[in-house]
Coordinates of C-alpha atoms in Angstrom, one line a residue:
M127 CA -0.2 0.1 -0.2
E128 CA 1.0 3.6 -0.6
N129 CA 0.0 6.8 0.9
V130 CA -0.5 10.3 -0.2
R131 CA -1.7 13.4 1.4
C132 CA -4.8 15.1 -0.2
E133 CA -6.6 18.1 1.1
G134 CA -5.3 17.4 4.5
S135 CA -6.1 13.8 4.6
N136 CA -3.9 10.7 4.2
I137 CA -5.3 8.3 1.5
C138 CA -3.8 5.0 1.4
Y139 CA -4.2 3.0 -2.1
S140 CA -3.0 0.0 -4.0
D141 CA -1.6 0.8 -7.4
Q142 CA -0.5 -2.2 -9.6
G143 CA -0.1 -3.0 -13.2
Q144 CA 0.2 -0.5 -16.4
G145 CA -1.9 0.7 -19.1
E146 CA -5.3 1.9 -19.2
V147 CA -6.4 3.0 -15.4
I148 CA -9.1 1.3 -13.8
V149 CA -9.9 2.8 -10.2
L150 CA -11.9 0.4 -8.0
L151 CA -13.9 1.6 -5.0
H152 CA -14.9 -0.8 -2.4
G153 CA -18.2 -1.1 -0.2
F154 CA -19.1 -0.1 3.4
C155 CA -16.7 -1.5 6.1
G156 CA -14.4 -2.9 3.4
S157 CA -11.1 -1.6 2.2
S158 CA -8.9 -2.1 -1.1
A159 CA -8.5 -5.5 0.3
Y160 CA -11.7 -6.3 -1.1
F161 CA -10.5 -6.5 -4.6
E162 CA -7.4 -8.7 -3.7
Q163 CA -8.6 -11.5 -5.9
V164 CA -9.7 -9.1 -8.5
I165 CA -6.6 -7.0 -8.7
P166 CA -4.3 -9.8 -10.1
L167 CA -6.6 -10.6 -12.8
L168 CA -6.9 -7.2 -14.0
S169 CA -3.3 -5.9 -13.6
S170 CA -1.6 -8.1 -16.1
S171 CA -3.5 -5.8 -18.6
Y172 CA -4.4 -2.5 -16.8
R173 CA -3.1 -0.2 -14.2
V174 CA -5.4 -1.1 -11.4
I175 CA -5.7 1.7 -8.5
A176 CA -7.6 0.6 -5.3
P177 CA -7.9 3.2 -2.5
D178 CA -8.9 2.7 1.1
L179 CA -12.1 5.2 1.2
R180 CA -12.1 8.0 3.8
G181 CA -13.1 6.3 7.1
H182 CA -11.9 2.9 6.1
G183 CA -8.8 0.5 6.0
A184 CA -5.6 2.6 6.5
S185 CA -6.9 5.8 5.2
D186 CA -7.8 8.7 7.9
A187 CA -11.0 8.5 9.5
P188 CA -11.9 12.1 10.6
L189 CA -14.7 12.5 13.2
G190 CA -18.2 13.5 12.3
A191 CA -20.5 12.5 9.4
Y192 CA -19.1 12.4 5.9
S193 CA -20.8 13.1 2.6
I194 CA -20.7 11.2 -0.6
D195 CA -19.6 14.0 -2.6
Q196 CA -16.8 14.6 -0.3
M197 CA -15.7 10.9 -0.4
A198 CA -15.6 11.5 -4.3
D199 CA -13.6 14.5 -4.0
D200 CA -11.0 12.3 -2.1
V201 CA -10.8 10.4 -5.3
L202 CA -10.2 13.4 -7.4
S203 CA -7.4 14.7 -5.1
L204 CA -5.8 11.0 -5.3
L205 CA -6.0 11.4 -9.0
N206 CA -4.5 14.9 -9.2
A207 CA -1.9 13.6 -6.9
L208 CA -0.9 11.0 -9.1
E209 CA -1.3 13.1 -12.1
I210 CA -3.8 10.6 -13.9
T211 CA -6.0 12.6 -16.2
N212 CA -8.8 9.8 -17.1
V213 CA -9.6 6.7 -15.7
Y214 CA -12.4 4.0 -15.6
L215 CA -14.0 4.3 -12.2
L216 CA -16.0 1.2 -10.8
G217 CA -17.6 1.2 -7.4
H218 CA -18.9 -1.6 -5.3
S219 CA -21.9 -0.8 -3.0
L220 CA -20.7 2.6 -1.1
G221 CA -18.1 2.8 -3.9
G222 CA -21.0 3.0 -6.2
Y223 CA -22.7 5.8 -4.7
I224 CA -19.2 7.7 -4.9
T225 CA -18.8 6.8 -8.5
L226 CA -22.1 8.4 -9.4
S227 CA -21.3 11.5 -7.6
F228 CA -17.9 11.7 -9.4
A229 CA -19.3 11.0 -12.7
Q230 CA -22.0 14.0 -12.1
R231 CA -19.4 16.5 -10.8
H232 CA -16.1 15.3 -12.6
G233 CA -17.3 13.4 -15.8
S234 CA -14.5 15.0 -17.8
R235 CA -12.1 12.9 -15.8
L236 CA -13.6 9.7 -16.8
K237 CA -13.3 7.2 -19.9
G238 CA -16.4 5.3 -18.2
F239 CA -18.0 4.3 -15.2
G240 CA -19.8 1.4 -13.4
L241 CA -21.7 0.2 -10.3
I242 CA -21.0 -3.3 -9.1
H243 CA -23.9 -4.5 -6.6
S244 CA -25.0 -0.6 -6.3
T245 CA -27.6 1.6 -7.3
G246 CA -28.6 5.1 -8.3
Y247 CA -31.7 5.1 -5.9
P248 CA -31.3 7.1 -2.6
D249 CA -32.0 5.2 0.6
S250 CA -35.9 4.8 1.6
D251 CA -37.1 6.1 4.7
E252 CA -36.7 2.8 6.1
A253 CA -33.3 2.3 5.1
K254 CA -32.5 5.9 6.7
E255 CA -33.8 4.6 10.1
K256 CA -31.7 1.6 9.5
R257 CA -28.5 3.7 8.9
L258 CA -29.1 5.4 12.2
K259 CA -29.6 2.0 13.9
S260 CA -26.3 1.1 12.4
V261 CA -24.6 4.1 13.9
S262 CA -26.2 3.5 17.3
T263 CA -24.8 -0.4 17.0
I264 CA -21.2 0.7 16.2
Q265 CA -21.1 3.4 19.0
N266 CA -22.4 1.2 21.6
D267 CA -21.6 -2.3 20.5
G268 CA -18.3 -1.6 18.7
I269 CA -17.3 -2.4 15.2
T270 CA -16.6 -6.1 15.9
A271 CA -20.3 -6.8 16.8
F272 CA -21.7 -4.9 13.9
V273 CA -19.4 -6.4 11.3
D274 CA -20.4 -9.7 12.6
S275 CA -24.1 -9.0 11.9
L276 CA -23.2 -7.2 8.5
V277 CA -21.1 -9.7 6.6
P278 CA -23.5 -12.8 6.5
G279 CA -26.1 -10.7 4.7
L280 CA -23.5 -9.8 1.9
F281 CA -23.1 -13.3 0.6
A282 CA -25.4 -15.7 -1.2
P283 CA -26.7 -18.8 0.7
G284 CA -24.0 -21.4 0.8
A285 CA -20.8 -19.1 0.2
A286 CA -17.8 -20.7 1.7
P287 CA -17.3 -19.9 5.3
Q288 CA -13.7 -18.8 4.6
L289 CA -15.2 -16.1 2.3
L290 CA -17.4 -14.7 5.1
E291 CA -14.3 -14.9 7.5
R292 CA -12.1 -12.9 5.2
A293 CA -14.7 -10.1 4.7
K294 CA -15.1 -9.9 8.5
E295 CA -11.3 -9.7 9.1
I296 CA -11.2 -6.8 6.7
G297 CA -14.3 -5.1 8.3
Y298 CA -12.8 -5.3 11.7
K299 CA -10.0 -2.9 10.8
T300 CA -12.6 -0.1 9.9
P301 CA -12.4 2.7 12.5
P302 CA -15.5 3.1 14.3
Q303 CA -15.8 6.7 13.6
G304 CA -15.2 6.0 9.9
A305 CA -18.2 3.5 9.7
A306 CA -20.5 5.8 11.4
G307 CA -19.4 8.6 9.3
A308 CA -19.9 6.6 6.1
A309 CA -23.2 5.3 7.2
L310 CA -24.7 8.8 7.6
A311 CA -23.3 9.9 4.3
M312 CA -25.2 7.0 2.4
R313 CA -28.2 7.9 4.3
E314 CA -28.2 11.7 3.0
R315 CA -27.1 10.5 -0.5
P316 CA -29.5 12.0 -3.3
D317 CA -31.1 10.1 -6.0
R318 CA -28.7 9.7 -8.8
R319 CA -30.4 7.4 -11.5
D320 CA -30.2 10.3 -13.9
V321 CA -26.7 10.3 -13.7
I322 CA -26.7 7.0 -15.7
S323 CA -29.7 8.1 -17.9
A324 CA -27.9 11.2 -19.0
T325 CA -24.3 10.3 -19.7
A326 CA -23.0 9.6 -22.9
L327 CA -19.9 7.7 -21.4
P328 CA -19.7 3.9 -21.4
V329 CA -21.5 2.6 -18.3
L330 CA -21.4 -0.9 -16.6
L331 CA -23.9 -2.0 -14.3
V332 CA -23.2 -5.4 -12.4
A333 CA -25.6 -7.3 -10.3
G334 CA -25.5 -10.5 -8.3
A335 CA -28.3 -12.9 -9.0
E336 CA -28.6 -13.6 -5.3
D337 CA -28.2 -10.2 -4.2
T338 CA -30.8 -9.2 -1.5
L339 CA -29.3 -5.9 -0.4
V340 CA -29.2 -4.6 -4.2
P341 CA -31.5 -6.7 -6.2
A342 CA -30.8 -6.6 -10.1
E343 CA -33.8 -4.2 -10.6
R344 CA -32.3 -1.4 -8.5
T345 CA -28.9 -1.7 -10.3
F346 CA -30.5 -1.9 -13.8
T347 CA -32.1 1.5 -14.3
S348 CA -31.2 2.4 -17.8
D349 CA -31.5 0.7 -21.2
K350 CA -29.4 3.1 -23.0
A351 CA -27.2 1.7 -25.9
N352 CA -24.1 2.7 -23.7
V353 CA -25.1 0.7 -20.7
T354 CA -23.8 -2.8 -20.4
K355 CA -25.7 -4.7 -18.0
A356 CA -24.1 -8.1 -16.5
T357 CA -25.9 -10.5 -13.9
I358 CA -23.4 -12.9 -12.1
S359 CA -25.1 -16.0 -11.3
G360 CA -24.7 -17.9 -7.9
V361 CA -23.4 -14.7 -6.0
G362 CA -24.8 -12.3 -3.7
H363 CA -23.3 -9.0 -2.9
M364 CA -19.7 -9.7 -2.9
S365 CA -18.9 -10.9 -6.5
M366 CA -15.4 -9.9 -5.9
Y367 CA -15.1 -12.7 -3.6
E368 CA -17.8 -15.3 -4.9
A369 CA -16.9 -14.9 -8.4
P370 CA -13.6 -13.0 -8.9
E371 CA -13.1 -14.6 -12.3
R372 CA -16.2 -13.7 -13.6
L373 CA -16.3 -10.3 -12.2
A374 CA -12.8 -9.6 -13.8
E375 CA -14.0 -10.9 -17.2
V376 CA -16.8 -8.4 -17.1
I377 CA -14.7 -5.5 -16.1
K378 CA -12.0 -6.4 -19.1
D379 CA -15.0 -6.7 -21.6
F380 CA -16.3 -3.5 -20.4
V381 CA -13.1 -1.3 -20.8
H382 CA -12.0 -3.1 -24.0
A383 CA -15.5 -2.5 -25.7
P384 CA -15.1 1.3 -26.2
V385 CA -11.9 0.8 -27.6
T386 CA -13.3 -1.9 -30.3
K387 CA -16.1 0.3 -31.3
K388 CA -13.9 3.5 -32.2

């Protein structure tokens, strides 16, 4: 892992391979380690950058509520620090919300973008209430108890126990104030389905056939010609662990496709 200081905060990131740049943004209570099986499959053909988002992993975790725009601006600061002009930006779950914010406000820096088990919809009133309960659990019971309750629902039934244990191990390293800050950021995010429907950029939407957190219909919100939709069978919310080879194949096809069409 490498480290840069951006706008007063330390951002840690993985940077592997050469070529077209793909930036991977992990989900809530994860880190760049979420992509530890996918990065080797991509970095033989591309330069793959995977940061630890604000409040996660080894990056700084300021106190207080975060915003999705703020977390997207962290990604912009990282690209500026690395002097990278244009990238393919792909976000898993929370990372997808950040990707949409980035695409809406910094679209000129993108060659394409995508959501992996994520959605342009905002939180429902019920989901917003659950975010507050999550913050309460984190503050009162600790991050370990919260992660233990969170992780089983991320995977499809019958997933290998070692995959759940690895996701928990990564989650335990999330600073409690970071998890709380990110939960509040997700709670306040706006509806960004229009970012997908309005863009002329290539868009990738990836759903897990057994994802109960973000079912396919909440991911596939556009049928435009520039939108590529992929459903990965047998997986829940964590295809980077449940089917890393398949996810890497979908990403490679997406990044290569705009080149072949020119």
